[in-house]
Structures are given as structure tokens and as C-alpha cells.
PDB file of C-alpha atoms in Angstrom:
ATOM      1  CA  MET F 198     -15.052 196.682 -17.138  1.00 40.00           C
ATOM      2  CA  GLY F 199     -12.899 193.672 -16.316  1.00 44.00           C
ATOM      3  CA  ARG F 200     -14.013 190.867 -14.092  1.00 48.00           C
ATOM      4  CA  LEU F 201     -12.568 191.030 -10.642  1.00 51.00           C
ATOM      5  CA  PHE F 202     -10.998 187.981  -9.695  1.00 53.00           C
ATOM      6  CA  ILE F 203     -11.744 186.161  -6.460  1.00 63.00           C
ATOM      7  CA  SER F 204      -9.661 183.212  -5.282  1.00 70.00           C
ATOM      8  CA  PRO F 205     -12.073 180.257  -5.012  1.00 74.00           C
ATOM      9  CA  ILE F 206      -9.835 178.720  -2.383  1.00 83.00           C
ATOM     10  CA  ASN F 207      -8.806 181.196   0.506  1.00 87.00           C
ATOM     11  CA  GLN F 208      -6.536 179.669   3.645  1.00 87.00           C
ATOM     12  CA  LEU F 209      -5.907 181.666   6.821  1.00 87.00           C
ATOM     13  CA  GLU F 210      -3.720 180.916   9.616  1.00 82.00           C
ATOM     14  CA  GLY F 211      -4.669 180.865  13.378  1.00 79.00           C
ATOM     15  CA  PRO F 212      -5.036 180.344  16.113  1.00 86.00           C
ATOM     16  CA  TRP F 213      -8.878 180.665  15.775  1.00 90.00           C
ATOM     17  CA  LEU F 214     -10.629 180.655  19.312  1.00 91.00           C
ATOM     18  CA  ILE F 215     -14.131 179.769  18.500  1.00 93.00           C
ATOM     19  CA  GLY F 216     -16.792 179.589  20.890  1.00 93.00           C
ATOM     20  CA  HIS F 217     -20.567 179.858  21.027  1.00 94.00           C
ATOM     21  CA  ASP F 218     -20.747 183.459  19.817  1.00 94.00           C
ATOM     22  CA  GLN F 219     -18.599 182.949  16.752  1.00 94.00           C
ATOM     23  CA  LEU F 220     -20.622 179.827  15.683  1.00 95.00           C
ATOM     24  CA  ASP F 221     -23.703 181.394  16.076  1.00 95.00           C
ATOM     25  CA  SER F 222     -22.599 184.366  13.651  1.00 95.00           C
ATOM     26  CA  LEU F 223     -21.124 181.515  11.506  1.00 96.00           C
ATOM     27  CA  ASN F 224     -24.265 180.111  11.270  1.00 95.00           C
ATOM     28  CA  VAL F 225     -26.133 183.135  10.212  1.00 95.00           C
ATOM     29  CA  LEU F 226     -23.412 183.555   7.677  1.00 96.00           C
ATOM     30  CA  PHE F 227     -23.740 180.056   6.375  1.00 96.00           C
ATOM     31  CA  ASN F 228     -27.508 180.909   5.899  1.00 96.00           C
ATOM     32  CA  GLU F 229     -27.208 184.000   4.258  1.00 96.00           C
ATOM     33  CA  ILE F 230     -24.596 182.626   1.793  1.00 96.00           C
ATOM     34  CA  ASP F 231     -27.009 179.630   1.233  1.00 96.00           C
ATOM     35  CA  LYS F 232     -29.772 182.260   0.317  1.00 96.00           C
ATOM     36  CA  LEU F 233     -27.393 184.132  -2.199  1.00 96.00           C
ATOM     37  CA  LEU F 234     -26.390 180.902  -4.102  1.00 96.00           C
ATOM     38  CA  LYS F 235     -30.079 180.107  -4.505  1.00 94.00           C
ATOM     39  CA  LYS F 236     -30.638 183.579  -5.756  1.00 95.00           C
ATOM     40  CA  ALA F 237     -27.705 183.316  -8.257  1.00 94.00           C
ATOM     41  CA  LEU F 238     -28.930 179.931  -9.342  1.00 92.00           C
ATOM     42  CA  THR F 239     -32.469 181.190 -10.012  1.00 91.00           C
ATOM     43  CA  GLN F 240     -31.183 184.034 -11.926  1.00 92.00           C
ATOM     44  CA  PHE F 241     -28.818 181.472 -14.088  1.00 90.00           C
ATOM     45  CA  LEU F 242     -31.891 179.214 -14.694  1.00 88.00           C
ATOM     46  CA  ASP F 243     -34.078 182.261 -15.651  1.00 87.00           C
ATOM     47  CA  GLN F 244     -31.538 183.620 -18.144  1.00 86.00           C
ATOM     48  CA  GLY F 245     -30.858 180.321 -19.637  1.00 83.00           C
ATOM     49  CA  ILE F 246     -34.299 179.320 -20.169  1.00 80.00           C
ATOM     50  CA  LYS F 247     -34.832 182.648 -21.708  1.00 82.00           C
ATOM     51  CA  ASP F 248     -31.842 182.239 -24.051  1.00 78.00           C
ATOM     52  CA  LEU F 249     -33.052 178.401 -24.996  1.00 75.00           C
ATOM     53  CA  LYS F 250     -36.482 179.841 -25.934  1.00 76.00           C
ATOM     54  CA  GLU F 251     -35.000 182.361 -28.194  1.00 73.00           C
ATOM     55  CA  ASP F 252     -32.508 180.084 -29.910  1.00 69.00           C
ATOM     56  CA  SER F 253     -34.840 177.146 -30.201  1.00 62.00           C
ATOM     57  CA  MET F 254     -37.992 176.748 -32.263  1.00 58.00           C
ATOM     58  CA  GLU F 255     -41.379 176.337 -30.475  1.00 58.00           C
ATOM     59  CA  GLY F 256     -42.462 172.799 -30.254  1.00 56.00           C
ATOM     60  CA  ALA F 257     -41.235 169.501 -28.214  1.00 58.00           C
ATOM     61  CA  ASP F 258     -37.560 170.049 -29.115  1.00 69.00           C
ATOM     62  CA  SER F 259     -37.496 173.306 -27.475  1.00 73.00           C
ATOM     63  CA  VAL F 260     -39.178 171.730 -24.230  1.00 77.00           C
ATOM     64  CA  LYS F 261     -36.768 168.772 -24.006  1.00 81.00           C
ATOM     65  CA  LYS F 262     -33.806 171.117 -23.972  1.00 80.00           C
ATOM     66  CA  ILE F 263     -35.447 173.290 -21.298  1.00 79.00           C
ATOM     67  CA  GLU F 264     -36.286 170.565 -19.238  1.00 81.00           C
ATOM     68  CA  LYS F 265     -32.639 168.832 -19.739  1.00 84.00           C
ATOM     69  CA  PHE F 266     -31.185 171.880 -18.719  1.00 81.00           C
ATOM     70  CA  LYS F 267     -33.290 172.571 -15.552  1.00 82.00           C
ATOM     71  CA  LYS F 268     -32.476 168.723 -14.720  1.00 85.00           C
ATOM     72  CA  LYS F 269     -28.799 169.539 -15.049  1.00 86.00           C
ATOM     73  CA  TYR F 270     -28.922 172.282 -12.201  1.00 82.00           C
ATOM     74  CA  ALA F 271     -31.605 170.658  -9.973  1.00 82.00           C
ATOM     75  CA  GLY F 272     -29.281 169.359  -7.499  1.00 84.00           C
ATOM     76  CA  SER F 273     -28.736 170.782  -4.025  1.00 89.00           C
ATOM     77  CA  GLU F 274     -27.025 169.952  -0.807  1.00 93.00           C
ATOM     78  CA  LYS F 275     -26.764 171.472   2.590  1.00 94.00           C
ATOM     79  CA  PHE F 276     -24.874 170.014   5.860  1.00 95.00           C
ATOM     80  CA  THR F 277     -22.656 170.696   8.513  1.00 96.00           C
ATOM     81  CA  LYS F 278     -20.123 167.983   9.661  1.00 96.00           C
ATOM     82  CA  ALA F 279     -18.461 167.672  12.926  1.00 95.00           C
ATOM     83  CA  THR F 280     -15.426 165.406  13.587  1.00 95.00           C
ATOM     84  CA  PHE F 281     -14.568 164.599  16.926  1.00 95.00           C
ATOM     85  CA  SER F 282     -11.067 163.359  18.643  1.00 92.00           C
ATOM     86  CA  ASP F 283     -12.271 159.841  18.806  1.00 90.00           C
ATOM     87  CA  GLY F 284     -12.854 159.736  14.991  1.00 90.00           C
ATOM     88  CA  ASN F 285     -16.722 159.959  15.115  1.00 93.00           C
ATOM     89  CA  ILE F 286     -18.394 162.061  12.645  1.00 95.00           C
ATOM     90  CA  TYR F 287     -21.702 163.838  13.129  1.00 95.00           C
ATOM     91  CA  ASN F 288     -23.787 165.065  10.345  1.00 95.00           C
ATOM     92  CA  ALA F 289     -26.372 167.793  10.557  1.00 94.00           C
ATOM     93  CA  ASP F 290     -28.321 170.497   8.509  1.00 92.00           C
ATOM     94  CA  SER F 291     -27.182 173.396  10.548  1.00 92.00           C
ATOM     95  CA  ILE F 292     -24.425 174.446  13.056  1.00 95.00           C
ATOM     96  CA  ASP F 293     -27.128 174.950  15.680  1.00 94.00           C
ATOM     97  CA  ALA F 294     -27.857 171.153  15.458  1.00 95.00           C
ATOM     98  CA  VAL F 295     -24.077 170.115  15.970  1.00 95.00           C
ATOM     99  CA  LYS F 296     -24.229 172.619  19.120  1.00 95.00           C
ATOM    100  CA  SER F 297     -27.279 171.065  20.287  1.00 94.00           C
ATOM    101  CA  TYR F 298     -25.895 167.285  19.956  1.00 95.00           C
ATOM    102  CA  ILE F 299     -22.483 168.178  21.690  1.00 94.00           C
ATOM    103  CA  ALA F 300     -24.499 170.076  24.605  1.00 93.00           C
ATOM    104  CA  LYS F 301     -26.370 166.679  25.286  1.00 92.00           C
ATOM    105  CA  THR F 302     -23.167 164.925  24.983  1.00 90.00           C
ATOM    106  CA  PRO F 303     -20.486 167.075  26.885  1.00 89.00           C
ATOM    107  CA  SER F 304     -17.595 164.812  26.999  1.00 92.00           C
ATOM    108  CA  LEU F 305     -17.097 165.138  23.226  1.00 94.00           C
ATOM    109  CA  LYS F 306     -14.011 167.004  22.094  1.00 94.00           C
ATOM    110  CA  PRO F 307     -14.811 168.530  18.630  1.00 95.00           C
ATOM    111  CA  ARG F 308     -11.801 168.444  16.230  1.00 94.00           C
ATOM    112  CA  GLU F 309     -13.039 169.632  12.906  1.00 95.00           C
ATOM    113  CA  LEU F 310     -16.125 171.605  11.674  1.00 96.00           C
ATOM    114  CA  MET F 311     -17.191 171.686   8.070  1.00 96.00           C
ATOM    115  CA  ILE F 312     -20.010 173.515   6.617  1.00 96.00           C
ATOM    116  CA  LYS F 313     -21.052 173.127   3.008  1.00 96.00           C
ATOM    117  CA  THR F 314     -23.896 174.461   0.703  1.00 96.00           C
ATOM    118  CA  THR F 315     -24.097 173.391  -3.098  1.00 94.00           C
ATOM    119  CA  GLN F 316     -26.791 174.862  -5.231  1.00 94.00           C
ATOM    120  CA  GLY F 317     -27.360 173.597  -8.724  1.00 89.00           C
ATOM    121  CA  SER F 318     -23.792 172.421  -9.344  1.00 87.00           C
ATOM    122  CA  ILE F 319     -20.238 172.460  -8.039  1.00 89.00           C
ATOM    123  CA  GLU F 320     -19.810 175.810  -9.893  1.00 91.00           C
ATOM    124  CA  ASN F 321     -22.349 177.303  -7.501  1.00 93.00           C
ATOM    125  CA  GLU F 322     -20.976 176.178  -3.874  1.00 94.00           C
ATOM    126  CA  PHE F 323     -19.287 177.358  -0.690  1.00 95.00           C
ATOM    127  CA  SER F 324     -17.696 175.422   1.988  1.00 95.00           C
ATOM    128  CA  LEU F 325     -15.574 176.184   5.181  1.00 95.00           C
ATOM    129  CA  ILE F 326     -13.419 173.850   7.363  1.00 94.00           C
ATOM    130  CA  LEU F 327     -12.239 174.672  10.702  1.00 94.00           C
ATOM    131  CA  ASN F 328      -9.549 172.420  11.634  1.00 92.00           C
ATOM    132  CA  SER F 329      -8.146 172.336  15.418  1.00 89.00           C
ATOM    133  CA  ASN F 330      -5.590 169.550  14.325  1.00 83.00           C
ATOM    134  CA  ALA F 331      -4.112 170.849  11.198  1.00 76.00           C
ATOM    135  CA  GLY F 332      -0.982 169.144  10.342  1.00 70.00           C
ATOM    136  CA  GLU F 333       2.168 170.551   8.521  1.00 67.00           C
ATOM    137  CA  GLY F 334       1.169 172.365   5.511  1.00 66.00           C
ATOM    138  CA  ASP F 335      -2.357 172.249   6.337  1.00 74.00           C
ATOM    139  CA  SER F 336      -4.659 175.296   7.178  1.00 82.00           C
ATOM    140  CA  GLU F 337      -6.587 175.667  10.236  1.00 88.00           C
ATOM    141  CA  LEU F 338      -9.164 177.713   8.686  1.00 92.00           C
ATOM    142  CA  GLU F 339     -10.216 177.227   4.922  1.00 92.00           C
ATOM    143  CA  TYR F 340     -12.912 178.357   2.882  1.00 93.00           C
ATOM    144  CA  ARG F 341     -14.019 178.041  -1.043  1.00 93.00           C
ATOM    145  CA  ILE F 342     -16.203 180.011  -3.113  1.00 93.00           C
ATOM    146  CA  LYS F 343     -17.735 179.237  -6.473  1.00 92.00           C
ATOM    147  CA  CYS F 344     -20.563 181.140  -7.845  1.00 93.00           C
ATOM    148  CA  ILE F 345     -22.173 181.152 -11.217  1.00 92.00           C
ATOM    149  CA  ASP F 346     -22.868 184.890 -10.633  1.00 92.00           C
ATOM    150  CA  ASP F 347     -19.819 187.338 -10.426  1.00 91.00           C
ATOM    151  CA  GLU F 348     -21.459 189.948  -8.568  1.00 93.00           C
ATOM    152  CA  ILE F 349     -23.287 187.504  -6.145  1.00 94.00           C
ATOM    153  CA  GLN F 350     -20.128 185.866  -5.606  1.00 93.00           C
ATOM    154  CA  GLY F 351     -18.487 189.489  -4.754  1.00 92.00           C
ATOM    155  CA  GLU F 352     -21.247 189.847  -1.964  1.00 94.00           C
ATOM    156  CA  ILE F 353     -20.470 186.485  -0.541  1.00 94.00           C
ATOM    157  CA  LYS F 354     -16.880 187.260  -0.260  1.00 93.00           C
ATOM    158  CA  VAL F 355     -17.636 190.502   1.335  1.00 93.00           C
ATOM    159  CA  LEU F 356     -19.915 188.847   4.165  1.00 95.00           C
ATOM    160  CA  ILE F 357     -17.030 186.006   4.705  1.00 94.00           C
ATOM    161  CA  ASP F 358     -14.277 188.846   5.077  1.00 91.00           C
ATOM    162  CA  LYS F 359     -16.467 190.753   7.528  1.00 94.00           C
ATOM    163  CA  TRP F 360     -16.901 187.365   9.642  1.00 95.00           C
ATOM    164  CA  VAL F 361     -13.153 187.064   9.561  1.00 92.00           C
ATOM    165  CA  ARG F 362     -12.468 190.224  10.838  1.00 90.00           C
ATOM    166  CA  GLU F 363     -14.848 190.004  13.511  1.00 91.00           C
ATOM    167  CA  ASN F 364     -13.923 186.874  14.797  1.00 91.00           C
ATOM    168  CA  ARG F 365     -10.143 186.223  13.835  1.00 84.00           C
ATOM    169  CA  PRO F 366      -7.649 186.324  16.802  1.00 76.00           C
ATOM    170  CA  ASN F 367      -6.101 189.639  17.775  1.00 73.00           C
ATOM    171  CA  LYS F 368      -2.888 190.548  16.039  1.00 75.00           C
ATOM    172  CA  PHE F 369      -0.389 190.185  18.955  1.00 74.00           C
ATOM    173  CA  LEU F 370      -1.701 186.543  19.554  1.00 75.00           C
ATOM    174  CA  GLN F 371      -1.150 185.737  15.992  1.00 73.00           C
ATOM    175  CA  LEU F 372       2.223 187.446  15.942  1.00 74.00           C
ATOM    176  CA  TRP F 373       3.188 185.330  19.040  1.00 74.00           C
ATOM    177  CA  ILE F 374       2.224 182.233  17.949  1.00 72.00           C
ATOM    178  CA  ASN F 375       3.321 182.363  14.479  1.00 72.00           C
ATOM    179  CA  LYS F 376       6.590 184.441  14.621  1.00 73.00           C
ATOM    180  CA  ILE F 377       7.995 185.414  18.208  1.00 74.00           C
ATOM    181  CA  VAL F 378       7.462 182.344  20.501  1.00 73.00           C
ATOM    182  CA  VAL F 379      10.297 180.391  18.983  1.00 76.00           C
ATOM    183  CA  PHE F 380      12.776 183.201  19.655  1.00 78.00           C
ATOM    184  CA  VAL F 381      11.311 183.830  23.090  1.00 75.00           C
ATOM    185  CA  TRP F 382      11.655 180.349  24.076  1.00 75.00           C
ATOM    186  CA  LEU F 383      15.101 180.364  22.921  1.00 81.00           C
ATOM    187  CA  PHE F 384      16.119 183.270  24.750  1.00 77.00           C
ATOM    188  CA  GLY F 385      14.357 182.007  27.707  1.00 77.00           C
ATOM    189  CA  PHE F 386      16.180 178.822  27.610  1.00 77.00           C
ATOM    190  CA  LEU F 387      19.742 180.158  27.186  1.00 82.00           C
ATOM    191  CA  ALA F 388      18.924 182.875  29.814  1.00 76.00           C
ATOM    192  CA  VAL F 389      17.941 180.057  32.471  1.00 77.00           C
ATOM    193  CA  ILE F 390      21.039 178.266  31.774  1.00 81.00           C
ATOM    194  CA  VAL F 391      23.481 181.548  31.976  1.00 77.00           C
ATOM    195  CA  SER F 392      21.615 182.979  34.918  1.00 75.00           C
ATOM    196  CA  GLY F 393      21.528 179.796  36.846  1.00 74.00           C
ATOM    197  CA  LEU F 394      24.999 178.789  36.657  1.00 74.00           C
ATOM    198  CA  SER F 395      25.599 182.623  37.936  1.00 73.00           C
ATOM    199  CA  ILE F 396      23.264 182.666  41.113  1.00 73.00           C
ATOM    200  CA  ASN F 397      26.148 181.444  43.210  1.00 70.00           C
ATOM    201  CA  GLU F 398      29.485 183.052  42.709  1.00 66.00           C
ATOM    202  CA  THR F 399      32.725 182.633  44.400  1.00 65.00           C
ATOM    203  CA  VAL F 400      34.444 185.828  46.132  1.00 60.00           C
ATOM    204  CA  SER F 401      37.935 185.687  47.571  1.00 59.00           C
ATOM    205  CA  TYR F 402      38.757 187.503  50.668  1.00 54.00           C
ATOM    206  CA  ASP F 403      41.123 189.590  48.525  1.00 60.00           C
ATOM    207  CA  ASP F 404      38.259 191.180  46.783  1.00 63.00           C
ATOM    208  CA  ASN F 405      36.493 191.668  50.101  1.00 65.00           C
ATOM    209  CA  PHE F 406      39.659 193.696  51.278  1.00 65.00           C
ATOM    210  CA  LYS F 407      39.940 195.674  47.788  1.00 68.00           C
ATOM    211  CA  GLY F 408      36.364 196.438  48.278  1.00 69.00           C
ATOM    212  CA  GLU F 409      36.952 197.833  51.652  1.00 70.00           C
ATOM    213  CA  LEU F 410      39.590 199.982  50.736  1.00 68.00           C
ATOM    214  CA  LYS F 411      37.538 201.621  47.992  1.00 74.00           C
ATOM    215  CA  LYS F 412      35.054 202.280  50.767  1.00 78.00           C
ATOM    216  CA  SER F 413      37.210 203.968  52.779  1.00 75.00           C
ATOM    217  CA  ALA F 414      38.483 206.133  49.828  1.00 73.00           C
ATOM    218  CA  TYR F 415      34.992 207.250  49.376  1.00 74.00           C
ATOM    219  CA  ASN F 416      34.528 208.177  52.700  1.00 76.00           C
ATOM    220  CA  LEU F 417      37.934 210.084  52.807  1.00 73.00           C
ATOM    221  CA  ILE F 418      37.017 211.937  49.729  1.00 76.00           C
ATOM    222  CA  GLU F 419      33.446 212.913  51.300  1.00 77.00           C
ATOM    223  CA  ARG F 420      35.318 214.192  54.466  1.00 76.00           C
ATOM    224  CA  GLY F 421      37.685 216.088  52.483  1.00 76.00           C
ATOM    225  CA  ILE F 422      41.440 215.959  52.130  1.00 76.00           C
ATOM    226  CA  SER F 423      43.298 217.804  55.192  1.00 72.00           C
ATOM    227  CA  ASN F 424      46.662 217.668  56.730  1.00 75.00           C
ATOM    228  CA  GLU F 425      45.580 215.302  59.040  1.00 74.00           C
ATOM    229  CA  ASN F 426      44.355 212.652  56.874  1.00 70.00           C
ATOM    230  CA  LEU F 427      46.864 213.346  54.001  1.00 73.00           C
ATOM    231  CA  ASP F 428      49.152 210.408  55.175  1.00 73.00           C
ATOM    232  CA  SER F 429      46.098 207.862  55.261  1.00 74.00           C
ATOM    233  CA  ALA F 430      44.966 209.071  51.634  1.00 73.00           C
ATOM    234  CA  ILE F 431      48.357 208.672  50.230  1.00 74.00           C
ATOM    235  CA  ASN F 432      48.475 205.143  51.901  1.00 75.00           C
ATOM    236  CA  LEU F 433      45.010 204.309  50.423  1.00 70.00           C
ATOM    237  CA  ILE F 434      45.889 205.248  46.883  1.00 74.00           C
ATOM    238  CA  LEU F 435      49.070 203.442  46.888  1.00 69.00           C
ATOM    239  CA  GLN F 436      47.225 200.469  47.929  1.00 70.00           C
ATOM    240  CA  ILE F 437      44.371 200.746  45.670  1.00 67.00           C
ATOM    241  CA  GLN F 438      46.869 201.324  42.642  1.00 70.00           C
ATOM    242  CA  SER F 439      49.507 198.529  43.455  1.00 65.00           C
ATOM    243  CA  GLU F 440      46.325 196.226  44.383  1.00 68.00           C
ATOM    244  CA  TYR F 441      48.128 195.639  47.583  1.00 65.00           C
ATOM    245  CA  VAL F 442      46.957 192.827  49.918  1.00 64.00           C
ATOM    246  CA  PRO F 443      48.517 192.444  53.174  1.00 66.00           C
ATOM    247  CA  LYS F 444      50.057 188.576  54.062  1.00 61.00           C
ATOM    248  CA  GLU F 445      47.674 188.250  56.890  1.00 57.00           C
ATOM    249  CA  ILE F 446      44.730 188.360  54.484  1.00 58.00           C
ATOM    250  CA  LYS F 447      43.982 184.659  53.966  1.00 54.00           C
ATOM    251  CA  LYS F 448      43.963 183.496  50.357  1.00 58.00           C
ATOM    252  CA  GLU F 449      40.370 181.744  50.947  1.00 58.00           C
ATOM    253  CA  THR F 450      37.081 182.099  48.872  1.00 59.00           C
ATOM    254  CA  VAL F 451      33.573 182.469  50.146  1.00 58.00           C
ATOM    255  CA  THR F 452      30.494 181.516  48.139  1.00 62.00           C
ATOM    256  CA  VAL F 453      27.742 184.405  47.913  1.00 59.00           C
ATOM    257  CA  GLN F 454      24.161 184.747  46.080  1.00 63.00           C
ATOM    258  CA  ASN F 455      24.259 187.033  43.075  1.00 69.00           C
ATOM    259  CA  PHE F 456      20.811 188.466  43.531  1.00 72.00           C
ATOM    260  CA  VAL F 457      20.943 190.096  40.236  1.00 69.00           C
ATOM    261  CA  ALA F 458      21.347 186.791  38.575  1.00 74.00           C
ATOM    262  CA  LEU F 459      18.732 185.155  40.894  1.00 77.00           C
ATOM    263  CA  LYS F 460      16.300 188.064  39.484  1.00 76.00           C
ATOM    264  CA  VAL F 461      17.176 187.047  36.071  1.00 75.00           C
ATOM    265  CA  PHE F 462      16.896 183.397  36.587  1.00 78.00           C
ATOM    266  CA  ILE F 463      13.310 183.854  37.883  1.00 79.00           C
ATOM    267  CA  VAL F 464      12.349 186.143  35.240  1.00 77.00           C
ATOM    268  CA  SER F 465      13.646 183.817  32.756  1.00 78.00           C
ATOM    269  CA  LEU F 466      12.023 180.797  33.840  1.00 82.00           C
ATOM    270  CA  ILE F 467       8.665 182.491  33.762  1.00 80.00           C
ATOM    271  CA  ILE F 468       9.369 183.604  30.331  1.00 77.00           C
ATOM    272  CA  LEU F 469      10.367 179.915  29.220  1.00 80.00           C
ATOM    273  CA  ILE F 470       7.187 178.669  31.009  1.00 79.00           C
ATOM    274  CA  ILE F 471       5.123 181.269  29.181  1.00 77.00           C
ATOM    275  CA  SER F 472       6.773 180.071  25.726  1.00 75.00           C
ATOM    276  CA  LEU F 473       5.690 176.586  26.214  1.00 78.00           C
ATOM    277  CA  ILE F 474       1.983 177.701  26.251  1.00 78.00           C
ATOM    278  CA  ARG F 475       0.924 178.101  22.801  1.00 79.00           C
ATOM    279  CA  PRO F 476      -2.564 178.316  22.062  1.00 82.00           C
ATOM    280  CA  LYS F 477      -4.097 176.462  18.919  1.00 86.00           C
ATOM    281  CA  THR F 478      -7.215 176.408  17.008  1.00 89.00           C
ATOM    282  CA  VAL F 479      -9.723 175.339  19.166  1.00 92.00           C
ATOM    283  CA  ILE F 480     -13.677 174.579  18.710  1.00 94.00           C
ATOM    284  CA  GLY F 481     -14.886 175.608  22.199  1.00 93.00           C
ATOM    285  CA  LEU F 482     -17.716 173.097  22.512  1.00 94.00           C
ATOM    286  CA  GLY F 483     -17.889 169.906  24.917  1.00 93.00           C
ATOM    287  CA  ARG F 484     -14.837 169.294  26.667  1.00 92.00           C
ATOM    288  CA  GLN F 485     -12.919 172.092  24.807  1.00 93.00           C
ATOM    289  CA  SER F 486     -15.008 174.802  26.022  1.00 92.00           C
ATOM    290  CA  THR F 487     -12.632 174.743  29.024  1.00 92.00           C
ATOM    291  CA  VAL F 488      -9.536 174.787  26.698  1.00 91.00           C
ATOM    292  CA  LEU F 489     -11.085 177.760  25.067  1.00 91.00           C
ATOM    293  CA  ILE F 490     -11.622 179.564  28.507  1.00 91.00           C
ATOM    294  CA  ILE F 491      -7.830 178.949  29.498  1.00 88.00           C
ATOM    295  CA  TYR F 492      -6.567 180.195  25.863  1.00 87.00           C
ATOM    296  CA  LYS F 493      -8.663 183.387  25.914  1.00 85.00           C
ATOM    297  CA  PHE F 494      -7.335 184.085  29.312  1.00 85.00           C
ATOM    298  CA  TRP F 495      -4.030 183.553  28.629  1.00 82.00           C
ATOM    299  CA  GLY F 496      -4.236 185.646  25.529  1.00 78.00           C
ATOM    300  CA  LYS F 497      -5.505 188.682  27.358  1.00 77.00           C
ATOM    301  CA  THR F 498      -2.931 188.592  30.461  1.00 78.00           C
ATOM    302  CA  ILE F 499       0.290 187.612  28.313  1.00 77.00           C
ATOM    303  CA  LYS F 500       0.819 191.234  26.947  1.00 74.00           C
ATOM    304  CA  TYR F 501       0.551 192.538  30.584  1.00 79.00           C
ATOM    305  CA  VAL F 502       2.878 189.822  31.963  1.00 76.00           C
ATOM    306  CA  LEU F 503       5.603 190.462  29.491  1.00 73.00           C
ATOM    307  CA  THR F 504       5.099 194.328  29.722  1.00 77.00           C
ATOM    308  CA  ALA F 505       5.721 193.993  33.571  1.00 78.00           C
ATOM    309  CA  ILE F 506       8.249 191.933  33.189  1.00 73.00           C
ATOM    310  CA  PHE F 507      10.341 193.848  30.651  1.00 75.00           C
ATOM    311  CA  ILE F 508       9.955 197.339  32.567  1.00 81.00           C
ATOM    312  CA  ALA F 509      10.977 195.250  35.744  1.00 74.00           C
ATOM    313  CA  VAL F 510      14.335 194.194  33.838  1.00 70.00           C
ATOM    314  CA  ILE F 511      14.990 197.633  32.339  1.00 78.00           C
ATOM    315  CA  TYR F 512      14.629 199.039  35.677  1.00 75.00           C
ATOM    316  CA  ASP F 513      17.092 196.814  37.478  1.00 70.00           C
ATOM    317  CA  VAL F 514      19.558 197.396  34.440  1.00 68.00           C
ATOM    318  CA  ILE F 515      19.289 201.168  34.717  1.00 74.00           C
ATOM    319  CA  LYS F 516      19.506 200.978  38.640  1.00 71.00           C
ATOM    320  CA  ALA F 517      22.633 198.797  38.278  1.00 64.00           C
ATOM    321  CA  PHE F 518      23.970 201.105  35.588  1.00 64.00           C
ATOM    322  CA  LEU F 519      23.836 204.181  37.828  1.00 63.00           C
ATOM    323  CA  PHE F 520      25.217 202.527  40.973  1.00 56.00           C
ATOM    324  CA  ASP F 521      28.041 201.327  39.016  1.00 52.00           C
ATOM    325  CA  TYR F 522      29.080 204.414  37.292  1.00 47.00           C
TER     326      TYR F 522
END
């Protein structure tokens, strides 16, 4: 059976909204992975020593080879590193220790969190970096797996994938940030300009007169045509068809407010403001805890706000269409 390939480097796009609960589960995951890497190392050493004993003759030479082999894989390291917005770095042995440190200094703003464990050699290690200030081409969450035991490496991958599924941002938020928001901003920007220019429109007295003619025609049709109003009906038809305007009607204009354009302007302005709020990956500890609360609230409400706006716009369009036709 062929070996299942597991990519050693995995990059996941955000935004990742990481709070206390997510960090607690990540800390549990970190400890579980550390134990699995130790297990892989123990099995590897046991098998290696067994092979050396079988291949080497009894005596000092065999003992030296075994000691050299064990020494080669004797190193181990496990740490958690937090980098803050002011450039300071705090090193600890666990995520819980970092949380406790920040709790004592709530003014801190964590920018990056890194966890890493190495057991035996760099061929048997795990690391994860959560970066809230990722630049162009950088990943907001990246993890690396290397294990000297393929089966255990698969177990580690399953555990990580489970954590990712349970803690990654919802699909809508990811789609909004990474795909939709640029087009929404462009639409909102253009709609604000166009509707803003149309809020006040100029209407001539000619148009008012023509509108009154149409209203009179509608009323006449509703009452019905008879011998008594036949002359009036013919007169209305002639005036409407010829677009006749009496000389006494002044050729002046008046500025009126276009309420449809005003509604579109307000809705477009709301959409434009919404598109300017783009949640990014945040490690919700210290001063960033407030940012996390805002982002989570925004993520929950944005769908409903956009849905309500969409329904209102469709309703106005349908209503305008029915009245016009």
C-alpha cells in the first residue's frame, strides 16, 4: 500500500477570530500533538536500537553505536511565543501561560502567536503560527507537520483538521472578506454618486401640465365616455397626442425631491459603510478582546442587514414597476 502524502506546510486564509475558547482548544491540541510526537520518537528509537543490536556484534562497538544513535535524537523543545504590536516578545511553555501573562497586562495587543514542539529532530516536529498582521502573500494561519512515523503523522493531521473545522470563520464571512467585499464597495460607491446626483431633479411646468392631462384622461376613462363628455375626451386626446401646452403656461422649472433616488442613496451609503468594515484575523486577548467582540457581532448581523436591504430594494422596484405599467 502506497504512502499517503501529507503536505508538511499548510496555509489557511482567514479571517480567524480567535478568542479564549479557541485558544483553550488549541492548547489541548498542542499537548496532544506533543504526546504523539513523543510516542513516534519512542517507537523510532526502540526500532532503531533493535536494528543496531541485530546488525552489530556484541561488545563495546555495539554499545557505542546505540549511544550515538540515542544521542542524535535526544533533543526536545516545546514552547509558545507571543509577539505584541509594540514589538515585544513573550516566551512560555504553553498557551495558558501566555493568556495568564496578558491577563496581568490587559493593555497588550497580541499580533502573532506561535506554538512549536520538536521531539528528537526537525524531522519530528509540529509548529503553528497565527498572524493577525499578515502581509501580501503571507498566511494568517500556517502549520507544519513532520513526523518520523507515517501513521502517527496521519493522526496528527486528523486532529488539526478537526480543530480547523470547529474554529474557522463561517463561510459567508470568508466569502465576504476574500471575494465579495471589493465588488460591494464598488457598487456602493457608484450608487452613492449616481443616486446623490438624482436626489433633486428639475421639473418644468410643461411636465406638470402634461401630467394633469393624463390624470384627467384616467378620470374620464373611469367615469366612461358619453355624449356629454365626448368633446372633452376628443380634446384631451388631441392635447396629449400633440403634446400641446397653452401659451399661458410659463416656461419655468421647479426643483423637486426624488424620493426613490433618496432611498437608493441612503441604502447605497449604508452598503458603502458596511463594505469599509473588513474583519481581519484577531487574537482576542488584552486590548484585542474588544476588537474580537466587534468583529463577531458584525459577522452575525451583516447577513441580516444585507438581506433586509436587498428585500427592501426589490420591494421598491416591484412597486415602481407595477405603478408605472
